[in-house]
Short mmCIF file of C-alpha atoms and ligand atoms in Angstrom, two decimals:
data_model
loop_
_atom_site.label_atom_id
_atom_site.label_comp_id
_atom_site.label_asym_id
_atom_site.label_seq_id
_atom_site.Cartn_x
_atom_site.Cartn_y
_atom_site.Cartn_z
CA UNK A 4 -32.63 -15.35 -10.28
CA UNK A 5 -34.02 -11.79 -9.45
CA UNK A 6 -36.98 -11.39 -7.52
CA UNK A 7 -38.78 -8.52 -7.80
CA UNK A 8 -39.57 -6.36 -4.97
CA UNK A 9 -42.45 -4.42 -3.34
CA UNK A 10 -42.96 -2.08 -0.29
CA UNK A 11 -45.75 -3.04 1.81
CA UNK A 12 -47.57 -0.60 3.35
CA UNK A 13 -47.36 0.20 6.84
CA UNK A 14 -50.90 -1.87 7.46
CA UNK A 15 -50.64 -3.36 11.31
CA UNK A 16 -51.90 0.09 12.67
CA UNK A 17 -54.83 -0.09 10.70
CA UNK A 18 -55.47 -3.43 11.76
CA UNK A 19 -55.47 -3.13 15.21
CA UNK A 20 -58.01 -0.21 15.07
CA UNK A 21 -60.00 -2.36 12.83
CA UNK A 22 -59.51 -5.27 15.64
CA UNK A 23 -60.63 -2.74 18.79
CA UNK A 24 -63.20 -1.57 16.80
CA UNK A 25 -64.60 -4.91 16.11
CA UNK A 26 -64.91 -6.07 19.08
CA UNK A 27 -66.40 -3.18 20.67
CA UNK A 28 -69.57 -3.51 17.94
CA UNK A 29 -69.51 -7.24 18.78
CA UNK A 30 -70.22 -6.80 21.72
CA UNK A 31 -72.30 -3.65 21.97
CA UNK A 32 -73.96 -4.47 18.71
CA UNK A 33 -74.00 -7.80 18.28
CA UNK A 34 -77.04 -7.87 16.10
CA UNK A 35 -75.43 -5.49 13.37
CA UNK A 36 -72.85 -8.05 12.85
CA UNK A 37 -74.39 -9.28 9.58
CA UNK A 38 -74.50 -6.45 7.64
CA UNK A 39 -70.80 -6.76 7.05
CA UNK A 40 -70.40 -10.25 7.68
CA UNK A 41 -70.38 -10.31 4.19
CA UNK A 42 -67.36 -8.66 3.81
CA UNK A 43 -65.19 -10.52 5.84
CA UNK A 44 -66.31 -13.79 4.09
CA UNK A 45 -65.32 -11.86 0.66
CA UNK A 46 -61.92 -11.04 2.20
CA UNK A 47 -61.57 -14.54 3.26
CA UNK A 48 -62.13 -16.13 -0.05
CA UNK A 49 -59.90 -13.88 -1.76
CA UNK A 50 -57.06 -15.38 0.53
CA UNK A 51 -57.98 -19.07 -0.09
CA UNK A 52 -57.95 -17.60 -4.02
CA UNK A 53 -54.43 -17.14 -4.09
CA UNK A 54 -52.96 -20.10 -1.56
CA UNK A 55 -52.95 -22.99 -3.60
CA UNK A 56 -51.73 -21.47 -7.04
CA UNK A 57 -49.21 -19.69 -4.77
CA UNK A 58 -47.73 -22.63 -2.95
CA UNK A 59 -48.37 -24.90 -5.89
CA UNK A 60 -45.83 -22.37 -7.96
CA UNK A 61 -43.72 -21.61 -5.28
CA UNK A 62 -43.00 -24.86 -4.41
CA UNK A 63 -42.39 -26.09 -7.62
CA UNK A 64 -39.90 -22.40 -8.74
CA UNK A 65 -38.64 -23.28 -5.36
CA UNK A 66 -37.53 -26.87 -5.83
CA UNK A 67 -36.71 -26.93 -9.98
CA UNK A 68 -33.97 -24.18 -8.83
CA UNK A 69 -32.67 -26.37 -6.34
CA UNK A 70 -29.84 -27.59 -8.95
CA UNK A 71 -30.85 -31.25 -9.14
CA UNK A 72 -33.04 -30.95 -5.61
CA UNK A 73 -29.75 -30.86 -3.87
CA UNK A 74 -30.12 -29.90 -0.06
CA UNK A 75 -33.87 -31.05 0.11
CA UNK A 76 -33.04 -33.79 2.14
CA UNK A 77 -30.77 -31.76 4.15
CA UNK A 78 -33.82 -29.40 4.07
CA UNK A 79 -36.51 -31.44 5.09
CA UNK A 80 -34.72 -32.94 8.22
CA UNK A 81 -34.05 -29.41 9.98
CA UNK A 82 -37.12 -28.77 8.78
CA UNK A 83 -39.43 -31.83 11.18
CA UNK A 84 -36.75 -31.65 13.54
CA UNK A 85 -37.67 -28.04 14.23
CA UNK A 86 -41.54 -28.93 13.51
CA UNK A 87 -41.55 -31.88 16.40
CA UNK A 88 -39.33 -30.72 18.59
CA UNK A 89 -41.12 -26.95 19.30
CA UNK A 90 -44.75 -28.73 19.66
CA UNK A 91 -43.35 -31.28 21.79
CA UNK A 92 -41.91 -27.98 23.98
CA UNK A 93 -45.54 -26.56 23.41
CA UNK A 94 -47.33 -29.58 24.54
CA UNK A 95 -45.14 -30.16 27.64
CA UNK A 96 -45.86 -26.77 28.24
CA UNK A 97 -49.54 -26.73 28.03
CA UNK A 98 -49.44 -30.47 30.28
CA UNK A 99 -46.92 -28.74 33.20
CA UNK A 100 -49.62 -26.04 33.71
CA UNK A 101 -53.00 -28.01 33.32
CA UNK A 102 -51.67 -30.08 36.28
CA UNK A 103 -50.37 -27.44 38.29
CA UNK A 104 -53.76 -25.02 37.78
CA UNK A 105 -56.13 -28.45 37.52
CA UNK A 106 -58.35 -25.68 35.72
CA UNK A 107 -61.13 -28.21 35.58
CA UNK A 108 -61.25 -29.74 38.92
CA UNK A 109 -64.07 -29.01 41.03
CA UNK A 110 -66.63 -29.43 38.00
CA UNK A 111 -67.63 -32.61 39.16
CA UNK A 112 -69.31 -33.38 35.74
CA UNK A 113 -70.89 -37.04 35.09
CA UNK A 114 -70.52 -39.10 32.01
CA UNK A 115 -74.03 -38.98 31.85
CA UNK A 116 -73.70 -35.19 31.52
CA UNK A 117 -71.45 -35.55 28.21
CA UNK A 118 -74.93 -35.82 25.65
CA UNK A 119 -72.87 -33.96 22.86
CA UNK A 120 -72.72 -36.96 19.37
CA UNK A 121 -69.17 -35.92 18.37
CA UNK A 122 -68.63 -37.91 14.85
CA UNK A 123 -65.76 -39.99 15.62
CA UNK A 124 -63.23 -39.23 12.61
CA UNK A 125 -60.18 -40.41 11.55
CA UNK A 126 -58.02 -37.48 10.73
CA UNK A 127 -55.09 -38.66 11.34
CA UNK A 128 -55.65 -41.21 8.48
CA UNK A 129 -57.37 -38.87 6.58
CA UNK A 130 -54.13 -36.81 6.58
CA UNK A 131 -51.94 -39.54 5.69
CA UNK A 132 -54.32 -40.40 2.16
CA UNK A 133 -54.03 -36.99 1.55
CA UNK A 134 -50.52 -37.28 0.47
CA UNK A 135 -50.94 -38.74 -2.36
CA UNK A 136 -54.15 -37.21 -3.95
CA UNK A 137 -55.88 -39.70 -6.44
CA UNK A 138 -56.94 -36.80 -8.46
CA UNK A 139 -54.36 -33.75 -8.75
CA UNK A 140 -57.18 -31.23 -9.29
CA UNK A 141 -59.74 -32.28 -6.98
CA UNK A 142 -57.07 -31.76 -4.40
CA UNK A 143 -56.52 -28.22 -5.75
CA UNK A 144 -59.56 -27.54 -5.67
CA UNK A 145 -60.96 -29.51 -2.30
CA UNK A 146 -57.90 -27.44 -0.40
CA UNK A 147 -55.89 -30.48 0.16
CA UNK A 148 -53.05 -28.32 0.72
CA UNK A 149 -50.56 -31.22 1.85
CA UNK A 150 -51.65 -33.16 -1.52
CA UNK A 151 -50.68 -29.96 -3.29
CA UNK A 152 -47.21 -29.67 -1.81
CA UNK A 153 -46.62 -33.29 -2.26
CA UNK A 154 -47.52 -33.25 -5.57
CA UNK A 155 -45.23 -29.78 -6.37
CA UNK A 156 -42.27 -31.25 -4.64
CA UNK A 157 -42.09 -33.66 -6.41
CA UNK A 158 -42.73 -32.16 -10.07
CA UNK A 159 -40.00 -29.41 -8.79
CA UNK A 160 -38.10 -32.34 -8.21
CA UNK A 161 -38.50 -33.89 -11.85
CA UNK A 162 -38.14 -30.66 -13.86
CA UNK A 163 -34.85 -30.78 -12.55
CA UNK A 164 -34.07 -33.75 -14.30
CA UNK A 165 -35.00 -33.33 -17.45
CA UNK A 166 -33.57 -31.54 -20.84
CA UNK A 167 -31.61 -28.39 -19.80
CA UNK A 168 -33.24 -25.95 -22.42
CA UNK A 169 -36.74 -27.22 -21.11
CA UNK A 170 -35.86 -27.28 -17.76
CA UNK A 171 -35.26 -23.82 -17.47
CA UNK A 172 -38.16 -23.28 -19.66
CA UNK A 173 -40.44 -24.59 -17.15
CA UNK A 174 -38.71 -22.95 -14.08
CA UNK A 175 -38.77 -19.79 -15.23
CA UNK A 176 -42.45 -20.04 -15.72
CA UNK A 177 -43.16 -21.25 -12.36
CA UNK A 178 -41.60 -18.35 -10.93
CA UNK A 179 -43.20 -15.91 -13.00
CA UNK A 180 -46.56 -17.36 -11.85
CA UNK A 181 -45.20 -17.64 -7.94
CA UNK A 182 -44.37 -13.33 -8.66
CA UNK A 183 -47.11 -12.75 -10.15
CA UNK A 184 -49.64 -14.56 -7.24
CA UNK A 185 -47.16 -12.44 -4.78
CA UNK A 186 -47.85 -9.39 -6.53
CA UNK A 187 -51.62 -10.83 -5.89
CA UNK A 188 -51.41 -11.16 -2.45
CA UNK A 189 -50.39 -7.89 -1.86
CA UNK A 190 -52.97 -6.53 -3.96
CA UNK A 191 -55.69 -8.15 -1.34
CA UNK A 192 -53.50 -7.22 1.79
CA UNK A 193 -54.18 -3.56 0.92
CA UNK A 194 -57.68 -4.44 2.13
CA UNK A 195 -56.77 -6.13 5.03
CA UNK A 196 -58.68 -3.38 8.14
CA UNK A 197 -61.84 -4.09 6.40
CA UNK A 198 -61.81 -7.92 6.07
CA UNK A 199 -60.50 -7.85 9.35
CA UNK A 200 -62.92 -6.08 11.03
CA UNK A 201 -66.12 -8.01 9.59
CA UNK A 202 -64.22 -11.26 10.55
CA UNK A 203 -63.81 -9.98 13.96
CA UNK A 204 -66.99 -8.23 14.32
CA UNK A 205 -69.04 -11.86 13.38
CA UNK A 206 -66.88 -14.09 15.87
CA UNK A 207 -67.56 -11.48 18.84
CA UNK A 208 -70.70 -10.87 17.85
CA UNK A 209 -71.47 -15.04 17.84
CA UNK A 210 -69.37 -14.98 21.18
CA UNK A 211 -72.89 -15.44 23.04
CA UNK A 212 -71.75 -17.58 26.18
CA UNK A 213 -69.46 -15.31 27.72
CA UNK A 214 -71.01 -15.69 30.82
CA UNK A 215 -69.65 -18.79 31.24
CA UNK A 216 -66.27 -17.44 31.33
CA UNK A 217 -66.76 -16.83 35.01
CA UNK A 218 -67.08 -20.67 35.99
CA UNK A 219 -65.04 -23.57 35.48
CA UNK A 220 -64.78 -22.32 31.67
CA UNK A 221 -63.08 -19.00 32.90
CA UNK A 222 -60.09 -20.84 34.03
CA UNK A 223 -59.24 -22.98 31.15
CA UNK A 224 -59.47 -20.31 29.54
CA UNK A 225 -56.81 -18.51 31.27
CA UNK A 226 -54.96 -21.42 31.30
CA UNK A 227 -54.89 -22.33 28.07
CA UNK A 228 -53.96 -18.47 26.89
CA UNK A 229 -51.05 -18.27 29.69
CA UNK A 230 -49.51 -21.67 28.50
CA UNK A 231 -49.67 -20.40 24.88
CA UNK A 232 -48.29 -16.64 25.86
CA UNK A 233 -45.20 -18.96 27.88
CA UNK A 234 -44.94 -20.51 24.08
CA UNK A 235 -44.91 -17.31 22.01
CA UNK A 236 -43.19 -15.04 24.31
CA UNK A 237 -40.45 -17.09 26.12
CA UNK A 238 -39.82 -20.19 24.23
CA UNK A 239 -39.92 -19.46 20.39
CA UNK A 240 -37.82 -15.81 21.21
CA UNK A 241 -36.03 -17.72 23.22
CA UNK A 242 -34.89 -20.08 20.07
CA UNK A 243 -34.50 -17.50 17.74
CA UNK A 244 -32.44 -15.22 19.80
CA UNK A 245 -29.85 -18.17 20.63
CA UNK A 246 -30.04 -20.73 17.56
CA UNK A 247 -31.05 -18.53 14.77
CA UNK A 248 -29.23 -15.34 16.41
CA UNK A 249 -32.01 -13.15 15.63
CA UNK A 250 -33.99 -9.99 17.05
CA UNK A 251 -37.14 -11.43 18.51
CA UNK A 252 -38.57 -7.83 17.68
CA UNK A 253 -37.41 -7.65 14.67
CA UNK A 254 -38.85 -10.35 13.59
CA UNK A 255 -42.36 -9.94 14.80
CA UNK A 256 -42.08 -6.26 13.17
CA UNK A 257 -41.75 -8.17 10.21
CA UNK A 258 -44.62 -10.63 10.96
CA UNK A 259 -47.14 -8.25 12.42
CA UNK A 260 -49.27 -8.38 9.06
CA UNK A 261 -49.08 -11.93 9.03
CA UNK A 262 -50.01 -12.17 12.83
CA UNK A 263 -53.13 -10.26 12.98
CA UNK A 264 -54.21 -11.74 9.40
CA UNK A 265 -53.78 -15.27 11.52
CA UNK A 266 -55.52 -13.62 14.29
CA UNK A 267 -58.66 -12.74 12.71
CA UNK A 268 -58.73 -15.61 10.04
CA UNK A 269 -58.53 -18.27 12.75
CA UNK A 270 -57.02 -19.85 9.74
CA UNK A 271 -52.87 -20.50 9.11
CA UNK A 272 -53.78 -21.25 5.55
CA UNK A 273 -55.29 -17.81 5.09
CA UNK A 274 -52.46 -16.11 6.65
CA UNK A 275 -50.10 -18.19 4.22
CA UNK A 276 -49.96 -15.70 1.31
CA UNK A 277 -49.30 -12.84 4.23
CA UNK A 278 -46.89 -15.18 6.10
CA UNK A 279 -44.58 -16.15 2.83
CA UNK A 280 -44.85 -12.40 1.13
CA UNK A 281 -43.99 -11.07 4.89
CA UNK A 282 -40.55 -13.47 5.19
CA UNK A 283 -39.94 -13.16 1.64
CA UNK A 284 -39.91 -10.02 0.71
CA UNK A 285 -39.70 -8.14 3.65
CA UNK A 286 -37.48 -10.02 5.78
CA UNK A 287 -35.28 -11.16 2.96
CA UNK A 288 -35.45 -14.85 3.37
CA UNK A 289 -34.37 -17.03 0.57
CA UNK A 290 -37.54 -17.91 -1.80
CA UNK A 291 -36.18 -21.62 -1.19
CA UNK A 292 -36.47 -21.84 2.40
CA UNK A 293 -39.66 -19.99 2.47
CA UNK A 294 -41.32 -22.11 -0.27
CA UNK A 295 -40.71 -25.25 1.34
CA UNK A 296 -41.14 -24.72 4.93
CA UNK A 297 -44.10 -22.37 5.47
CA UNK A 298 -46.07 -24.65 2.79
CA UNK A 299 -45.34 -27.26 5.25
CA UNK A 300 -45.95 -25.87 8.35
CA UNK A 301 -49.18 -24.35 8.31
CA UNK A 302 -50.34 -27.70 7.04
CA UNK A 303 -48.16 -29.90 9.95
CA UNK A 304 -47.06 -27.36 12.61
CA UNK A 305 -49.24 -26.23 15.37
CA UNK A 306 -47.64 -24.99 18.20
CA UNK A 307 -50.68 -23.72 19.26
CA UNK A 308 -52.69 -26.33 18.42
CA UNK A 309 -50.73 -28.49 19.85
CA UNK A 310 -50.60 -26.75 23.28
CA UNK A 311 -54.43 -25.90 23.41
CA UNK A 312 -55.53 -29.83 23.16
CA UNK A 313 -53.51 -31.13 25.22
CA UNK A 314 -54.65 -28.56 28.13
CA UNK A 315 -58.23 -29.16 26.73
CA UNK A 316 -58.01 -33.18 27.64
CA UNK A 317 -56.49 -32.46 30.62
CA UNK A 318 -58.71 -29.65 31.53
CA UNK A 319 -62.02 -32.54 30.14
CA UNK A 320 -60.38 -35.35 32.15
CA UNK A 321 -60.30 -33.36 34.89
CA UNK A 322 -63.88 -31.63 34.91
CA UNK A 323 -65.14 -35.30 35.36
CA UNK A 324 -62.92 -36.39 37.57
CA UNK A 325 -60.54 -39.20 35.92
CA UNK A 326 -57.46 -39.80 37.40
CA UNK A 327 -54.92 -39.66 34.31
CA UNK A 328 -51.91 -41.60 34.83
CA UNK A 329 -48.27 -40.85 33.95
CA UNK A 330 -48.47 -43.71 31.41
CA UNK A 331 -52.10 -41.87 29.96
CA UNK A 332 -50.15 -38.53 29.97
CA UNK A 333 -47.66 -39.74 27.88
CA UNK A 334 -50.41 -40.55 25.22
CA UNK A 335 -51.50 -37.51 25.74
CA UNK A 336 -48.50 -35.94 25.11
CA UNK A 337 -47.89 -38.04 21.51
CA UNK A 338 -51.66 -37.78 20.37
CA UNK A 339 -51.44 -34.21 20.81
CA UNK A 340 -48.90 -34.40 18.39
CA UNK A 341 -50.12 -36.57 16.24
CA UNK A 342 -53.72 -34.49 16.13
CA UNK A 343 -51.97 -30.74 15.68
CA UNK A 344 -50.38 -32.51 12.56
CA UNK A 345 -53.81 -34.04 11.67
CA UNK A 346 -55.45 -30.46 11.95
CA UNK A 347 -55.91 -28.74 8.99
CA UNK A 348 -55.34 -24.83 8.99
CA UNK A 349 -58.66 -23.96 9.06
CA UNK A 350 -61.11 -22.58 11.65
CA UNK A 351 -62.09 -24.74 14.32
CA UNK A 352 -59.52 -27.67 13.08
CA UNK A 353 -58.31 -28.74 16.21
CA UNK A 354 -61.52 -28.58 18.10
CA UNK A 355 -62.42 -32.26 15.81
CA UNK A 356 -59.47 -33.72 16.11
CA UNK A 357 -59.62 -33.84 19.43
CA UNK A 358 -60.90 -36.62 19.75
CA UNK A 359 -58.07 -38.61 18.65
CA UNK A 360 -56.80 -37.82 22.22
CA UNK A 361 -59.89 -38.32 23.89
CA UNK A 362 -60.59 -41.46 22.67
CA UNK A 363 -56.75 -42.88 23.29
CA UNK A 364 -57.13 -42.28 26.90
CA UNK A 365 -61.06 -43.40 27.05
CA UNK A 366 -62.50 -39.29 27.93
CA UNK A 367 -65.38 -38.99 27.09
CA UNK A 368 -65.82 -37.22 23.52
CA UNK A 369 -69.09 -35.49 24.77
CA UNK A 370 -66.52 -33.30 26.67
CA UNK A 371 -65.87 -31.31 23.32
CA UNK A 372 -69.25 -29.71 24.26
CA UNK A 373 -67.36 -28.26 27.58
CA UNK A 374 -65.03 -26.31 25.59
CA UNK A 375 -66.98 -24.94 22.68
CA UNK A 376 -68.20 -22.11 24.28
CA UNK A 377 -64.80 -20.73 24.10
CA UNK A 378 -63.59 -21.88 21.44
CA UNK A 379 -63.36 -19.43 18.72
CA UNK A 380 -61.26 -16.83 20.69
CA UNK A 381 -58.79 -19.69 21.93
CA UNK A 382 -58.65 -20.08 18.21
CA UNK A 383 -57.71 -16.66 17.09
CA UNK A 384 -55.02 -16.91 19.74
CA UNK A 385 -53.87 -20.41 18.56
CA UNK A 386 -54.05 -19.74 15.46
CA UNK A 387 -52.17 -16.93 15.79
CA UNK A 388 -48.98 -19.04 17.53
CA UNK A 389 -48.88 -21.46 14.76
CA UNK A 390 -48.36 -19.30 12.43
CA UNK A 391 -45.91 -17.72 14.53
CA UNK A 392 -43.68 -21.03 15.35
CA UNK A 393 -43.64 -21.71 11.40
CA UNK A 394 -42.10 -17.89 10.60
CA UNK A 395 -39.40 -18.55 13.53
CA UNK A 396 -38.58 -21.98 12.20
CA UNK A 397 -38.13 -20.69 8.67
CA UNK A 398 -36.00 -17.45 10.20
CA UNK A 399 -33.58 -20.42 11.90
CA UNK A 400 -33.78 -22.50 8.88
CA UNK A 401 -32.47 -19.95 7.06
CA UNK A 402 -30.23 -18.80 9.10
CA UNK A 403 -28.87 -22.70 9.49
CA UNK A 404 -28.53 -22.57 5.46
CA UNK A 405 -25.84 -19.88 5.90
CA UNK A 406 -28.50 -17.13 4.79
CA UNK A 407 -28.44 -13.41 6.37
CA UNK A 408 -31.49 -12.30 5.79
CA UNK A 409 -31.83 -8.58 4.90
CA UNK A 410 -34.58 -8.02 6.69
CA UNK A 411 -33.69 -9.50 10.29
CA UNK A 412 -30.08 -9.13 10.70
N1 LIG B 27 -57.41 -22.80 13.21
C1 LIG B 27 -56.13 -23.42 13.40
C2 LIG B 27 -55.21 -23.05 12.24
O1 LIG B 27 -55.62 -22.77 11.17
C3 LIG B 27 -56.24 -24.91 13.55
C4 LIG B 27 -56.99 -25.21 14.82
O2 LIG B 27 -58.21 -25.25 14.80
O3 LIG B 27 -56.33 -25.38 15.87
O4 LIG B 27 -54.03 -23.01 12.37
#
């Protein structure tokens, strides 16, 4: 079936003005920051307006064409191969330089010092109920995102088995609406500097402990960022230049929009309309590969996520001096896992589910207080690699699918 096709303007310029711009009022007027904060939370709601209706139709135009959902299975196992094995790479990563910088050592922090009441949730459990959503439209319209998919795949998956006349019917309708919330999307991206730069503006602006950045905090900090730059700029290139047999440039030209929109949402399901329209229709991957794995990732895979808890336990164990064992990094290593997949893509996500790790290896949770300080940049910057590792995984699943994508080839 024909897809339609449309140019998108030449935007990333515009953004990264609208970035350095931002953060030079933030921090030399910090108290201006809401007179446009309003703008950025305008910007921000128009992208949650078009993610579930977009996925949800995608998804489902996706799937119905699949000719009797052949190759989902196929599909779906590259797909969490690719999804655990990169945030496994990212966690080992983050653990390999936490112990050799021991950014928190020297802190000498107390128990007694951790006063901070973290609510002790369950997201992990939480995630796993929301697969199958009691109520179909409270999880549209709650954001259960991984409800929604569920829910899509598997009405894709039925439409394909019923009456051929209907059948097609009902597919081409879901595609119209999947064009149509595209066309949408790119609508809203046209406005893209100026959301930007309110979003940015109010998180430097809010950005009041900076000072702190010059103790103990300072070098977590680093850490943290130079594990996740070893992520995005030697290990995912890395895989796409020898699996998928792609440009690395190329490919971030293609994904610069969808980058900085992850940037300055702090939020992969934000960026989702930006991510899907920027493979899609600019890089020329398949509707069906995009529709089912960049759904699914910004929901499940965190690279960055992944990464930036894993040095935060460390970097908490360390700061009050507990000895982790090999056996305690190991559960590290897996609850890190398990909590990026728990995290939704939203702001601040993996900041709670933190303490899923924390409380596997007894750290105290009070420790969360150590690292919010800096948490909203480290954020942007995760943030910023998830979205990242799902666009190379859907460039290799493509590729893997016997694709040649227009756009990076
Ligand atoms: N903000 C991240 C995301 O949306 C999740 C997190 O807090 O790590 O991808």
């Amino acid at each position: 079936m024909k897809r339609f096709s449309i140019k998108t303007p030449a935007l990333h310029w515009q953004i990264v003005i609208a970035i350095i711009l931002a953060v030079t009022c933030g921090i030399f007027f910090p108290i201006h920051a809401s007179y446009t904060a309003w703008i950025g939370k305008i910007f921000l709601s128009a992208l949650k307006m078009v993610v579930m209706p977009l996925i949800a139709a995608s998804i489902i135009a996706g799937v119905a064409g699949m000719d009797g959902g052949k190759g989902l299975g196929r599909l779906s196992a590259k797909t969490f191969a690719y999804y655990i094995g990169t945030s496994l790479l990212a966690i080992l990563t983050g653990l390999m330089l936490a112990n050799i910088f021991q950014p928190g050592k020297g802190l000498n922090l107390t128990v007694a010092d951790s006063t901070m009441p973290v609510q002790s949730i369950n997201s992990l459990s939480d995630t796993l109920y929301s697969i199958f959503p009691s109520n179909i439209f409270e999880a549209f319209s709650s954001g259960n995102l991984l409800g929604v998919i569920v829910f899509s795949l598997l009405f894709g998956y039925c439409i394909t088995q019923i009456d051929s006349s209907r059948q097609k019917l009902l597919s081409n309708f879901f595609m119209a609406v999947s064009d149509t919330m595209m066309k949408l999307t790119q609508i809203i991206l046209a406005f893209t500097p100026v959301g930007v730069f309110a979003l940015v503006y109010s998180a430097t602006a809010a950005q009041t402990h900076v000072g702190q950045l010059a103790s103990g905090i300072g070098k977590y900090f680093m850490v943290v960022i130079f594990a996740l730059s070893v992520h995005a700029v030697i290990w995912l290139p890395a895989l796409l230049y020898s699996i998928g047999k792609i440009s690395p440039l190329r490919h971030l030209a293609i994904m610069r929009n969808a980058l900085l929109t992850a940037f300055s949402t702090s939020s992969s399901n934000a960026a989702l309309p930006v991510t899907l329209s920027s493979l899609e229709l600019k890089g020329g991957i398949s509707a069906r590969v995009c529709n089912f794995t960049l759904p699914l990732g910004a929901t499940i895979n965190m690279n960055g996520t992944a990464l930036y808890e894993c040095v935060a336990a460390l970097f908490i164990a360390q700061a009050y001096g507990i000895e982790l064992s090999i056996f305690q990094q190991i559960i590290v290593v897996f609850t890190a896992l398990l909590a990026s997949v728990g995290a939704a893509g939203i702001p601040m996500a993996g900041l709670v589910t933190m303490t899923i790790i924390l409380s596997a290896v007894g750290l105290p949770a009070g420790g969360i207080a150590l690292i919010l300080a800096v948490d909203r940049p480290l954020d942007m910057i995760r943030t910023t690699i998830n979205v990242y590792g799902d666009s190379v995984g859907c460039a290799i699943i493509a590729k893997s699918e016997g694709e040649n994508p227009s756009g990076l080839t």
